[in-house]
mmCIF file with all atom_site columns, C-alpha atoms in Angstrom:
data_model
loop_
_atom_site.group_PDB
_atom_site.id
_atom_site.type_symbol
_atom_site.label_atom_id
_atom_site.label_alt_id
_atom_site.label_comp_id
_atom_site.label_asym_id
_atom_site.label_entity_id
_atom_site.label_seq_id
_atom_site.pdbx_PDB_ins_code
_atom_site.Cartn_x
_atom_site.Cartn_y
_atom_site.Cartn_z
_atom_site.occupancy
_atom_site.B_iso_or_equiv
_atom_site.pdbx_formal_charge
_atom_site.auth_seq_id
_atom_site.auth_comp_id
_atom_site.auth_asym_id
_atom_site.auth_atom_id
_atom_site.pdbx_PDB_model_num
ATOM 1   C CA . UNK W 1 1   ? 0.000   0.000   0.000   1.00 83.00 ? 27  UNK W CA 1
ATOM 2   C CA . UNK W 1 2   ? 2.908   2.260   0.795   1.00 88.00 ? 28  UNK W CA 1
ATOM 3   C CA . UNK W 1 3   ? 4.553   1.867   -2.854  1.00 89.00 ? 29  UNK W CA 1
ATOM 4   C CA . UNK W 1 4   ? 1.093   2.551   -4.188  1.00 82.00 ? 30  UNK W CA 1
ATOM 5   C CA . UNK W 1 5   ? 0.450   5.556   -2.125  1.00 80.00 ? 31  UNK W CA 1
ATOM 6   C CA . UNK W 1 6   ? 3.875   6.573   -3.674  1.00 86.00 ? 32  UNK W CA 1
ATOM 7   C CA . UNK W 1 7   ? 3.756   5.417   -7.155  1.00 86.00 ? 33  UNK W CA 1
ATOM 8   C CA . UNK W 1 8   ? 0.468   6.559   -7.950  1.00 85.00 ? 34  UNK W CA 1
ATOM 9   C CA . UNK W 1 9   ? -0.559  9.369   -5.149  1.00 82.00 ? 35  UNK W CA 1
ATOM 10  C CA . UNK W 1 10  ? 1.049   11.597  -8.705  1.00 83.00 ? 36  UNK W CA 1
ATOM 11  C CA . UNK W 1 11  ? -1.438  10.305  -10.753 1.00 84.00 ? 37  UNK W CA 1
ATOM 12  C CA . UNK W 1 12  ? -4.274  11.538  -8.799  1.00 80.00 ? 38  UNK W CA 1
ATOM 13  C CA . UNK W 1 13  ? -3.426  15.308  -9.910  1.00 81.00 ? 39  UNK W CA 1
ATOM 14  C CA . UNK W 1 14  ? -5.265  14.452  -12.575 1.00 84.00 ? 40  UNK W CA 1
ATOM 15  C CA . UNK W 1 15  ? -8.498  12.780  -11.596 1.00 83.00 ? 41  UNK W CA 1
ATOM 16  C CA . UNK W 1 16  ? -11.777 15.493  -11.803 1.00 86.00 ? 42  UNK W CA 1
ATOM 17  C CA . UNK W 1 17  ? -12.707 16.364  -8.141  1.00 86.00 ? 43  UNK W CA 1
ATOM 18  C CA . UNK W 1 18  ? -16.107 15.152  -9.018  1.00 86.00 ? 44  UNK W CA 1
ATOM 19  C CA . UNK W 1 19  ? -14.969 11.741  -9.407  1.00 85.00 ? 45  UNK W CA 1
ATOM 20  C CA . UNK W 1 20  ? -13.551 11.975  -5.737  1.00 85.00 ? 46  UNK W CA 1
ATOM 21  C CA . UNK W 1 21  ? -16.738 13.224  -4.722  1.00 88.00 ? 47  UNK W CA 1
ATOM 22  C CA . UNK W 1 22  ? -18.164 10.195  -5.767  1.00 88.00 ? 48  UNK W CA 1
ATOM 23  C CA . UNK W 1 23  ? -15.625 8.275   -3.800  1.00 87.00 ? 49  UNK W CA 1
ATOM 24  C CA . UNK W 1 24  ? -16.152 9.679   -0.856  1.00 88.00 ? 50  UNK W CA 1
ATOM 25  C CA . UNK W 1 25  ? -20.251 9.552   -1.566  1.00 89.00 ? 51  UNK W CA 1
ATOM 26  C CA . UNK W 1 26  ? -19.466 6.067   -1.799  1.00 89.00 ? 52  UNK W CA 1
ATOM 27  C CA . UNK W 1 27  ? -17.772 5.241   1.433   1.00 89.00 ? 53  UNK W CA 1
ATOM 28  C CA . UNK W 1 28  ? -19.616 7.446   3.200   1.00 84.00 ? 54  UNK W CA 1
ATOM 29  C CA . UNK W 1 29  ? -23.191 5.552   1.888   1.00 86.00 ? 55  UNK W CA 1
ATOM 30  C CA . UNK W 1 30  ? -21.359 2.174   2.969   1.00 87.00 ? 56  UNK W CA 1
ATOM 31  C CA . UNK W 1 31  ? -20.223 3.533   6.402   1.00 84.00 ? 57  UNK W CA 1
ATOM 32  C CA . UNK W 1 32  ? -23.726 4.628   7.009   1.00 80.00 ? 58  UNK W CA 1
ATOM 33  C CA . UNK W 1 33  ? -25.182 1.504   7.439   1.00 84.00 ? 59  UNK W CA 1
ATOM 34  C CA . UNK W 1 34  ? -28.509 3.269   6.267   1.00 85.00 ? 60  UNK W CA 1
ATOM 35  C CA . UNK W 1 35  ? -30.664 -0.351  6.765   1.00 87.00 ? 61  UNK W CA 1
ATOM 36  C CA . UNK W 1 36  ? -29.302 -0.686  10.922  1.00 87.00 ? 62  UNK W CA 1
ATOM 37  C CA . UNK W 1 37  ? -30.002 2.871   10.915  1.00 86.00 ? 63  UNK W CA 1
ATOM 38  C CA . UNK W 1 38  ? -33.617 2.686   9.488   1.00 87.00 ? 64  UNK W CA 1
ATOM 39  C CA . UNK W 1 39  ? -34.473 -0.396  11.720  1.00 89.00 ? 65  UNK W CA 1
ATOM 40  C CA . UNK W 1 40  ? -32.919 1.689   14.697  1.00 88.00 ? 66  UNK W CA 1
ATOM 41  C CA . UNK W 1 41  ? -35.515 4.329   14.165  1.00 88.00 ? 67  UNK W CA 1
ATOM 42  C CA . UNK W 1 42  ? -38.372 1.885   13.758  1.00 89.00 ? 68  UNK W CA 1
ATOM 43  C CA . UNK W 1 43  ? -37.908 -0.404  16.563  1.00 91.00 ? 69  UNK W CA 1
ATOM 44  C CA . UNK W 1 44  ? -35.763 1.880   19.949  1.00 87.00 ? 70  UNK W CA 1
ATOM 45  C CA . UNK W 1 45  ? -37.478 3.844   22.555  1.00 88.00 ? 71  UNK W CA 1
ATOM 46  C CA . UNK W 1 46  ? -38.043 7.424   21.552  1.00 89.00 ? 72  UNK W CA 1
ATOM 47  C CA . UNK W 1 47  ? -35.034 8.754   23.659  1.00 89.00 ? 73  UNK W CA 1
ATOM 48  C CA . UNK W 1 48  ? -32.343 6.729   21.955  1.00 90.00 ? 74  UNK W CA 1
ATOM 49  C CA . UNK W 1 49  ? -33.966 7.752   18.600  1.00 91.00 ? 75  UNK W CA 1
ATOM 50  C CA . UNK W 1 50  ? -33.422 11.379  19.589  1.00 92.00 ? 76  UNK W CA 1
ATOM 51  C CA . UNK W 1 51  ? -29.910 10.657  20.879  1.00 92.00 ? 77  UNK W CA 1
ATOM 52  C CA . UNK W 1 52  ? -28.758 8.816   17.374  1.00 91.00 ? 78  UNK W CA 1
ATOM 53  C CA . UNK W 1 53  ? -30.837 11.747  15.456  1.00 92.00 ? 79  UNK W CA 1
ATOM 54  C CA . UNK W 1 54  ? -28.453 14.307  17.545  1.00 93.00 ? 80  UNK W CA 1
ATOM 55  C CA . UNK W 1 55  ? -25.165 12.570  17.100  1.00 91.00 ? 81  UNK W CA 1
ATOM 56  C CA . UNK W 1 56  ? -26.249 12.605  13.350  1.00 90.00 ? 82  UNK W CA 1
ATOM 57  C CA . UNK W 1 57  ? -26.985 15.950  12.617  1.00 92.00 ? 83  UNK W CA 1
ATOM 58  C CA . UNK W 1 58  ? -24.069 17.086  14.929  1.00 93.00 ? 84  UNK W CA 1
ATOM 59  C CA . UNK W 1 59  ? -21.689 14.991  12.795  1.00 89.00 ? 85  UNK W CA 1
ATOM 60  C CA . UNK W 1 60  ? -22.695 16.532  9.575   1.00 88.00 ? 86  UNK W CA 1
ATOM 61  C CA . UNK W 1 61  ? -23.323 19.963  10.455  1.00 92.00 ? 87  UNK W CA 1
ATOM 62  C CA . UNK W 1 62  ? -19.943 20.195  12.778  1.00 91.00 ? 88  UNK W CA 1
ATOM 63  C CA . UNK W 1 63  ? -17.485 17.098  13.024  1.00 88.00 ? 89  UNK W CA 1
ATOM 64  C CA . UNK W 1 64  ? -17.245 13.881  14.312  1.00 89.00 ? 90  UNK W CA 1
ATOM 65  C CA . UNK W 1 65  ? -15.670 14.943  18.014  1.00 93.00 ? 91  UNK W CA 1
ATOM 66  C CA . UNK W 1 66  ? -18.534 17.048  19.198  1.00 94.00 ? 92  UNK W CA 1
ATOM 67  C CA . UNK W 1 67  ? -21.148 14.994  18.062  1.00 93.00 ? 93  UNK W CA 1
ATOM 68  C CA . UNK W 1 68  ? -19.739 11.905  19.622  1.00 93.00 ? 94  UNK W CA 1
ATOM 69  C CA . UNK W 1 69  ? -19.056 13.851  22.721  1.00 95.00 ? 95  UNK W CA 1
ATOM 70  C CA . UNK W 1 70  ? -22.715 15.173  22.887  1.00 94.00 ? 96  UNK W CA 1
ATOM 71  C CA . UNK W 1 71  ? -23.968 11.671  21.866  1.00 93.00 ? 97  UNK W CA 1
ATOM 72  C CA . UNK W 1 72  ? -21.766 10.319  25.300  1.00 94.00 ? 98  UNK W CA 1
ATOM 73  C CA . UNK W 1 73  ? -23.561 13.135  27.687  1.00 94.00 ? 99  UNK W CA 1
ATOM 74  C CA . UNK W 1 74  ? -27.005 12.626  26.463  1.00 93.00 ? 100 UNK W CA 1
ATOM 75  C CA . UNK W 1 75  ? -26.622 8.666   26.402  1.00 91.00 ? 101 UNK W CA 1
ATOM 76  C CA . UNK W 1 76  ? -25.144 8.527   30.418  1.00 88.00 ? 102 UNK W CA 1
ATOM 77  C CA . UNK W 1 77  ? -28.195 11.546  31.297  1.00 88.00 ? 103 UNK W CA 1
ATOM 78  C CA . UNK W 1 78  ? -30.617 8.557   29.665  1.00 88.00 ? 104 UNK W CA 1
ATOM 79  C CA . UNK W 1 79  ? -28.901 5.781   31.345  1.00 84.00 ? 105 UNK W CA 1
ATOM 80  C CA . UNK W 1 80  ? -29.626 7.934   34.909  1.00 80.00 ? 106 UNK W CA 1
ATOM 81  C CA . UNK W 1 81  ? -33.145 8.733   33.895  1.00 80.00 ? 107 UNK W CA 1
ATOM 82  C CA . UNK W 1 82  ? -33.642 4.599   33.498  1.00 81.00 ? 108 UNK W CA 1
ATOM 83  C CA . UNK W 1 83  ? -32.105 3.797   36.396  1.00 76.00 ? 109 UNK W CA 1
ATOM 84  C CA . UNK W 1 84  ? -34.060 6.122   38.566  1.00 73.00 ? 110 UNK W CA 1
ATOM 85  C CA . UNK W 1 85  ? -37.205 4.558   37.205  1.00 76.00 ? 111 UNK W CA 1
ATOM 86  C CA . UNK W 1 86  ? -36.098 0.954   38.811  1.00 75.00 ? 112 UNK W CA 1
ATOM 87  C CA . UNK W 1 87  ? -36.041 2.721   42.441  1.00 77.00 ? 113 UNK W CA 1
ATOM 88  C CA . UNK W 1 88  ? -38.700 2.266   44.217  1.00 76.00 ? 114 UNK W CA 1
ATOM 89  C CA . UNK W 1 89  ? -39.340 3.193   47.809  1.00 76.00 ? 115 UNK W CA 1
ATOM 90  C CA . UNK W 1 90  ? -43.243 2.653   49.417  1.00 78.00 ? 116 UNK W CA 1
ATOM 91  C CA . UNK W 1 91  ? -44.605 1.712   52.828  1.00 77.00 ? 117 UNK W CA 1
ATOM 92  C CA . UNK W 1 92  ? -44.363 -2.230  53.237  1.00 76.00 ? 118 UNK W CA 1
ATOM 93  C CA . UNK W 1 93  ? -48.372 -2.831  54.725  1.00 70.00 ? 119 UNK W CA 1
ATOM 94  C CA . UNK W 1 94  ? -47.545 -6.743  54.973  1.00 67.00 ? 120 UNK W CA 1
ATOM 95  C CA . UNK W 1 95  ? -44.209 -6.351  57.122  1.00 68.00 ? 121 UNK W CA 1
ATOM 96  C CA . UNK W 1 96  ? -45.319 -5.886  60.055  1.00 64.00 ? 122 UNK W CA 1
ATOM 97  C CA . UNK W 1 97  ? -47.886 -9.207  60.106  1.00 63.00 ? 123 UNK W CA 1
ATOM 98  C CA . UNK W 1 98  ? -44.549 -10.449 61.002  1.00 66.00 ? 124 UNK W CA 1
ATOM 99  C CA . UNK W 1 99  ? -44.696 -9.151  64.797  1.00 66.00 ? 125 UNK W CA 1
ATOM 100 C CA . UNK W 1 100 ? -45.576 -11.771 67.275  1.00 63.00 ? 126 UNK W CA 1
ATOM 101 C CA . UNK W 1 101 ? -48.292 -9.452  68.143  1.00 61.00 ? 127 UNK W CA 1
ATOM 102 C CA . UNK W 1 102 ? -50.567 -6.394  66.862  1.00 63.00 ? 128 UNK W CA 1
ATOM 103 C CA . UNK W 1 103 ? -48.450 -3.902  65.682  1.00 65.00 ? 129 UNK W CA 1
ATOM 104 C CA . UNK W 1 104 ? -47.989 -0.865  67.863  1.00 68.00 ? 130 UNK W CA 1
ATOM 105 C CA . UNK W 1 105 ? -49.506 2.236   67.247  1.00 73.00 ? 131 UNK W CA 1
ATOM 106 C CA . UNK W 1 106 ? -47.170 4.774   65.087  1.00 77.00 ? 132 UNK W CA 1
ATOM 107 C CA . UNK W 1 107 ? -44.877 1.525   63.185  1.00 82.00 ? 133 UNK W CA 1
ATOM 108 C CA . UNK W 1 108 ? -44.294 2.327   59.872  1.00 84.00 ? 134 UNK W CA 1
ATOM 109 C CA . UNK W 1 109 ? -41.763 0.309   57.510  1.00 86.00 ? 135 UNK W CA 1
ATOM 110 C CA . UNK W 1 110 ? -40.699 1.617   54.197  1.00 86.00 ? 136 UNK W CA 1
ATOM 111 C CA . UNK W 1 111 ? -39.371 -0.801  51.619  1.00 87.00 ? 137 UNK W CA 1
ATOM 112 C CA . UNK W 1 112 ? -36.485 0.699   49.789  1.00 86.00 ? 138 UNK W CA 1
ATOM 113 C CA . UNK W 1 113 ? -35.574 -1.262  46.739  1.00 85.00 ? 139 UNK W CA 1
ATOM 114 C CA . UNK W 1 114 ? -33.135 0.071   43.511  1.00 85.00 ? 140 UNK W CA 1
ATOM 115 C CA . UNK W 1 115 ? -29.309 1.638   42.927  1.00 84.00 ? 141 UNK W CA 1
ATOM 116 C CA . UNK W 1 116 ? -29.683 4.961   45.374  1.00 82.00 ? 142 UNK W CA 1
ATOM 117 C CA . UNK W 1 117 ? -28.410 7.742   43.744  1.00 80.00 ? 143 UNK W CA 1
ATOM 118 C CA . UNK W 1 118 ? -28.582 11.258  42.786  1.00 72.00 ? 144 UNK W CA 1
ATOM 119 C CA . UNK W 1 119 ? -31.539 10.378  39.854  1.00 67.00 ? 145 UNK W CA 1
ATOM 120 C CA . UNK W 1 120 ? -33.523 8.757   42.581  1.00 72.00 ? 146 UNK W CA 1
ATOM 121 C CA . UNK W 1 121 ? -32.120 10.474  46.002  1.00 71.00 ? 147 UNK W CA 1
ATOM 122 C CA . UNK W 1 122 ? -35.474 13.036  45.585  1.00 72.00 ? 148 UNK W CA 1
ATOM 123 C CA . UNK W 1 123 ? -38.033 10.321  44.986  1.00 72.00 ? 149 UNK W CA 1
ATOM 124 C CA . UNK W 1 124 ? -36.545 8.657   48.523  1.00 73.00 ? 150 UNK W CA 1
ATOM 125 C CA . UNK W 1 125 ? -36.548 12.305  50.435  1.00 71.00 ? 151 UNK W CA 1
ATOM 126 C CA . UNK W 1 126 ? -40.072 12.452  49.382  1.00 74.00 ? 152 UNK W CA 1
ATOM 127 C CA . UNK W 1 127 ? -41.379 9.411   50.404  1.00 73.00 ? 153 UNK W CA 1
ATOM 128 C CA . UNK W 1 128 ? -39.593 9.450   53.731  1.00 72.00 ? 154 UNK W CA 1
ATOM 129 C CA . UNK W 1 129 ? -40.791 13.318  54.379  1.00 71.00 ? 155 UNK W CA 1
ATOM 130 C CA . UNK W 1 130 ? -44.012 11.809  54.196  1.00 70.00 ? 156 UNK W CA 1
ATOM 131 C CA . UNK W 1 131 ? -44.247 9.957   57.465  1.00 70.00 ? 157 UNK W CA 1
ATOM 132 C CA . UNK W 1 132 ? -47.413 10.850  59.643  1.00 68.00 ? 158 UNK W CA 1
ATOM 133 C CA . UNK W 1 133 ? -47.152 12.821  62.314  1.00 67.00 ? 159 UNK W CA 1
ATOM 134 C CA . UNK W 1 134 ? -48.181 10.735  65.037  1.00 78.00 ? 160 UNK W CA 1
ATOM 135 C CA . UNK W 1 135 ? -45.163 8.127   64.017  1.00 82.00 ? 161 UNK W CA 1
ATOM 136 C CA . UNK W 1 136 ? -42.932 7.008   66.388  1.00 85.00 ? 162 UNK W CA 1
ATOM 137 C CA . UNK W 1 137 ? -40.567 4.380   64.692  1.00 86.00 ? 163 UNK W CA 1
ATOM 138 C CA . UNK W 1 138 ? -39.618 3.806   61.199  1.00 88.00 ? 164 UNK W CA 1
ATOM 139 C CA . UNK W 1 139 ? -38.299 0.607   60.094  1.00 88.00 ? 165 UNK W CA 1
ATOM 140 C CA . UNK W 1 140 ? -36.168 1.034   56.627  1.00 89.00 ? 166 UNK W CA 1
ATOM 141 C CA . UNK W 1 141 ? -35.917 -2.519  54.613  1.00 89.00 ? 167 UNK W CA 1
ATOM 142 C CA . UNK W 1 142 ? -32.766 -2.068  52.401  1.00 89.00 ? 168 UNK W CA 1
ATOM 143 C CA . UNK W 1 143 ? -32.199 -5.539  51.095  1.00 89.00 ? 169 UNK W CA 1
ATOM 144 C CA . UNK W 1 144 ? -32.421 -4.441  47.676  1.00 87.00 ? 170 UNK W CA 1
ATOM 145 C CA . UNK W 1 145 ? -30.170 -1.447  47.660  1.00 88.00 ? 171 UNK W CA 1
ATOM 146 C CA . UNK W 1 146 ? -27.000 -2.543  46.153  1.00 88.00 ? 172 UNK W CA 1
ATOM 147 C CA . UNK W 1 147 ? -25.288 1.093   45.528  1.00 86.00 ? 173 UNK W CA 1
ATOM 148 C CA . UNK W 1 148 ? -25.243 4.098   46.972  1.00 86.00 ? 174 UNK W CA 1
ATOM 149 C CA . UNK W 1 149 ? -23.788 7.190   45.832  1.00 85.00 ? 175 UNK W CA 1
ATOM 150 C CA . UNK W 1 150 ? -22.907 10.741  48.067  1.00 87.00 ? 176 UNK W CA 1
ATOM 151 C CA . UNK W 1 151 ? -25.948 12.304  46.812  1.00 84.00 ? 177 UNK W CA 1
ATOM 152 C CA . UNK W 1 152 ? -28.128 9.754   47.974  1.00 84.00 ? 178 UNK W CA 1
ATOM 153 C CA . UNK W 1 153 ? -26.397 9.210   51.166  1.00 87.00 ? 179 UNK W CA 1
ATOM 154 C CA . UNK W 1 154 ? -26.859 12.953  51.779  1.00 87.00 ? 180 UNK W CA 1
ATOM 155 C CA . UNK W 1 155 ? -30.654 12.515  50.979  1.00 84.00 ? 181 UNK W CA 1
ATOM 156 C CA . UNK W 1 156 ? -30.658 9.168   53.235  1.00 86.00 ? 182 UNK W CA 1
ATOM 157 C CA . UNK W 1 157 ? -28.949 11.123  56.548  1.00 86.00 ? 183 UNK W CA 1
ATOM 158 C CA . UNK W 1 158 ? -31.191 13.968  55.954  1.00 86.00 ? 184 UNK W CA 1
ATOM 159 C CA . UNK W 1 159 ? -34.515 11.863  56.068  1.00 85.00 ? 185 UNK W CA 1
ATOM 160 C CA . UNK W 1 160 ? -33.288 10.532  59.241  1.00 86.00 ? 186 UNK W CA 1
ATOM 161 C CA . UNK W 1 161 ? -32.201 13.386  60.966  1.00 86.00 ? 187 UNK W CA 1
ATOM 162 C CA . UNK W 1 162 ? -35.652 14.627  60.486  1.00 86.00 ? 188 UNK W CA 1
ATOM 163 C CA . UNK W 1 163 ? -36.955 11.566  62.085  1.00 84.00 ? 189 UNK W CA 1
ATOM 164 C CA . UNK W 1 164 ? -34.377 11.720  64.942  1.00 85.00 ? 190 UNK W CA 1
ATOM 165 C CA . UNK W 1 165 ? -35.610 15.267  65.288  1.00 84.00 ? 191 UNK W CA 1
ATOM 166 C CA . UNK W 1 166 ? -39.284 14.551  65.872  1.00 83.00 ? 192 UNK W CA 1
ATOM 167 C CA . UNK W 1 167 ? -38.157 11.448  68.356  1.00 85.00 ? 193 UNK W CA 1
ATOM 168 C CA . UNK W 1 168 ? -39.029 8.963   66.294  1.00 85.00 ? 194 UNK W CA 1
ATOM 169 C CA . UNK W 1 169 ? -36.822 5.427   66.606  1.00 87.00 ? 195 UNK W CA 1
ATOM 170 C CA . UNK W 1 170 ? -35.419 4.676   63.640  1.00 89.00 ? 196 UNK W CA 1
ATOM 171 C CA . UNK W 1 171 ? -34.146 1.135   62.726  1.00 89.00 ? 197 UNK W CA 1
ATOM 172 C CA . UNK W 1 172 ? -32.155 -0.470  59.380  1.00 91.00 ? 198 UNK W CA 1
ATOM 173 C CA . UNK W 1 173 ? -32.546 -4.155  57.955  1.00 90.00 ? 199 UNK W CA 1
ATOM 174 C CA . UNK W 1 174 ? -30.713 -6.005  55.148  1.00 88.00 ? 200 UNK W CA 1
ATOM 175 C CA . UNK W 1 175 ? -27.867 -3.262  54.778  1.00 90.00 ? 201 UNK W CA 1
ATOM 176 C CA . UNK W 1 176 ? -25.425 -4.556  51.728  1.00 90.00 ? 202 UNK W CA 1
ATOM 177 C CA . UNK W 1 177 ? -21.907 -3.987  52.265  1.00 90.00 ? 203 UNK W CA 1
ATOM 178 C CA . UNK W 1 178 ? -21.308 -0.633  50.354  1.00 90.00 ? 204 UNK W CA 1
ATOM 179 C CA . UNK W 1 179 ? -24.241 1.145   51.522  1.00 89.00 ? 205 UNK W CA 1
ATOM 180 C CA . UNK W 1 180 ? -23.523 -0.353  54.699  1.00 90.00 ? 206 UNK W CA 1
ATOM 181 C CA . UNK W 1 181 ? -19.961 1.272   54.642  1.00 90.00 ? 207 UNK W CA 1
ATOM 182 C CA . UNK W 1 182 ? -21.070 4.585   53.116  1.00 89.00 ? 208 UNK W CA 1
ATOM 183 C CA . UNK W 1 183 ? -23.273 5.183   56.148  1.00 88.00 ? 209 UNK W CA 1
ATOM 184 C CA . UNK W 1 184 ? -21.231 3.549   58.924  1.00 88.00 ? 210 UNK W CA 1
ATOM 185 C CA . UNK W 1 185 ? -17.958 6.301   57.294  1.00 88.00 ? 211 UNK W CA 1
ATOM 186 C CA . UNK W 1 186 ? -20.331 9.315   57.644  1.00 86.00 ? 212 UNK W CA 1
ATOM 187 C CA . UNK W 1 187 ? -21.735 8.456   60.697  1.00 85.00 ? 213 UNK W CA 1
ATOM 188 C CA . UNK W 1 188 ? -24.887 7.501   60.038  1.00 84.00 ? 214 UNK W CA 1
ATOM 189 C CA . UNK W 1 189 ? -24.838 4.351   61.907  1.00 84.00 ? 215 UNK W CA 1
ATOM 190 C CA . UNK W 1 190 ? -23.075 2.837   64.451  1.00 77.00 ? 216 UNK W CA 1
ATOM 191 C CA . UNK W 1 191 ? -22.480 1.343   67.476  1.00 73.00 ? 217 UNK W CA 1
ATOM 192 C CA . UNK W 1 192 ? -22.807 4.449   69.630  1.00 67.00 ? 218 UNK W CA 1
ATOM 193 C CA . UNK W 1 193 ? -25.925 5.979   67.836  1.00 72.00 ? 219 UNK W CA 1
ATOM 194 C CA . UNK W 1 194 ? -29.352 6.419   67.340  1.00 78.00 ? 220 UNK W CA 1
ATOM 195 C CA . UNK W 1 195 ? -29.960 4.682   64.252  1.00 85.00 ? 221 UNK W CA 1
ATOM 196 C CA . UNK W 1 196 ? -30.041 0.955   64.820  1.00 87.00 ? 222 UNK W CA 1
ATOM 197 C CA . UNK W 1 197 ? -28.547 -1.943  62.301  1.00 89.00 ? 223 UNK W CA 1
ATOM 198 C CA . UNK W 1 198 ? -29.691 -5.549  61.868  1.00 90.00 ? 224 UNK W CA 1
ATOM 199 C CA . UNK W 1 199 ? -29.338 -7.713  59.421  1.00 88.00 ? 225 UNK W CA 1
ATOM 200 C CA . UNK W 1 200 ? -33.104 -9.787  59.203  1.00 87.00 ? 226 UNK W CA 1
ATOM 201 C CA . UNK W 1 201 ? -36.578 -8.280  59.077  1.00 85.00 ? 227 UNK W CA 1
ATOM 202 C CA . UNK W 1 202 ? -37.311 -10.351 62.132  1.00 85.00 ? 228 UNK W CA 1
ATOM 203 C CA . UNK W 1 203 ? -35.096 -8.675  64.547  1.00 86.00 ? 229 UNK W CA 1
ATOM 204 C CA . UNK W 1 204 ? -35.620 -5.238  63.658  1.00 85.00 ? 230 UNK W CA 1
ATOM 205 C CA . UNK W 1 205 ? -39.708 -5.378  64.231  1.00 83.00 ? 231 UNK W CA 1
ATOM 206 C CA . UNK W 1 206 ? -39.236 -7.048  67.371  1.00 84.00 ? 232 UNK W CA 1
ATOM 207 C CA . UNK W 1 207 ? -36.690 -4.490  68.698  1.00 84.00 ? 233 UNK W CA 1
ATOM 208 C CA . UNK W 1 208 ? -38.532 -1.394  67.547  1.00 82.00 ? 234 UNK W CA 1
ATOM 209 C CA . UNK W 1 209 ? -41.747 -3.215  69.024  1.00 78.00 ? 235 UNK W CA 1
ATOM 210 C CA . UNK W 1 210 ? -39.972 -3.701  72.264  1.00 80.00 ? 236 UNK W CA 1
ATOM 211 C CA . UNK W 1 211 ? -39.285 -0.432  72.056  1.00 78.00 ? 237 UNK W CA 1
ATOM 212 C CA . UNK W 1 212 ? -42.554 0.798   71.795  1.00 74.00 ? 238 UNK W CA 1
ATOM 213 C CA . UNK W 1 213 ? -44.265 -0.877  74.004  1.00 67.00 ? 239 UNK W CA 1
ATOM 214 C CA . UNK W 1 214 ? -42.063 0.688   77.051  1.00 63.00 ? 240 UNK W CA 1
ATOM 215 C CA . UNK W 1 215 ? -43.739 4.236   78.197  1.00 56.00 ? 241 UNK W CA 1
ATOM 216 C CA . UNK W 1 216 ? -43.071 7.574   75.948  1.00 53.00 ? 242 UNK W CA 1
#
């Protein structure tokens, strides 16, 4: 390819421009891939259509770098928007059936399930803010929290300082390891604190109900 480039790069002086045009026409109608693009556009979600529309119109009306490095930011601010959708966090009605007994007036336990970070730290704050005002423990089921980032940690401590504020006992079950060491770092939890950590369902309703049942 090198002795080509050299031997006949020369003889290119004296090729029309408008039959490299049509070169390039060519490649560039090969690279498109215009059938994976036209079953892209029939068959994704709406959002990655707009995303692949972007990158395309950004790569022929500028270049190549900024529309691949738009395509990257709106891409990871879709991926975030997904994710949030998967957390979920709602008052768990059947937990405590659990208790040995009735449940005590003022139990409430919140089921906290997804990845909690800053695309779903807001949904958690306001489902947490939402405790009535006559409760007087809050059980938090984290089983199926696997991640935690700072935002949501920040959004996590806040909900229970609130709690802590009004008096209100707060307890933690099924902590996974990197949540678990997020909070136990900032001083959420601990030994010497407030906020209580076990590691079944079980343990924390009959603690917290224990707890209750003693005078205010």
């Amino acid at each position: 390819m090198l002795l080509a480039v050299l031997a006949l790069a020369p003889m290119l002086a004296h090729l029309p421009m408008s039959a490299l045009a049509a070169l390039l026409l060519l490649v560039a109608w090969n690279m498109s891939e215009v059938r994976h693009f036209g079953h892209i556009l029939r068959v994704a979600p709406r959002s990655d259509v707009l995303v692949l529309l972007a990158c395309f119109g950004l790569t022929v009306a500028f270049d190549m770098v900024i529309a691949v490095s738009v395509g990257v930011v709106l891409a990871a601010l879709l991926f975030m928007q997904r994710m949030s959708t998967l957390f979920h966090a709602q008052v768990d009605e059947g937990a405590t059936e659990r208790l040995d007994g009735p449940a005590p007036a003022g139990f409430v336990v919140y089921r906290i399930a997804g990845p909690l970070f800053f695309g779903a730290a807001e949904k958690a704050a306001s489902t947490l803010s939402r405790t009535p005002g006559e409760t007087r423990a809050v059980l938090l089921l984290m089983y199926d929290v696997p991640v935690m980032d700072v935002t949501g940690l920040v959004a996590l401590e806040s909900a229970i300082g609130r709690l802590r504020g009004a008096h209100v006992h707060v307890a933690i079950a099924g902590l996974q390891p990197e949540p678990r060491a997020m909070l136990e770092k900032s001083g959420v939890i601990g030994p010497d604190l407030d906020v209580r950590v076990f590691d079944t369902t079980d343990a924390a309703l009959q603690a917290l109900h224990a707890l209750l049942d003693k005078p205010r």
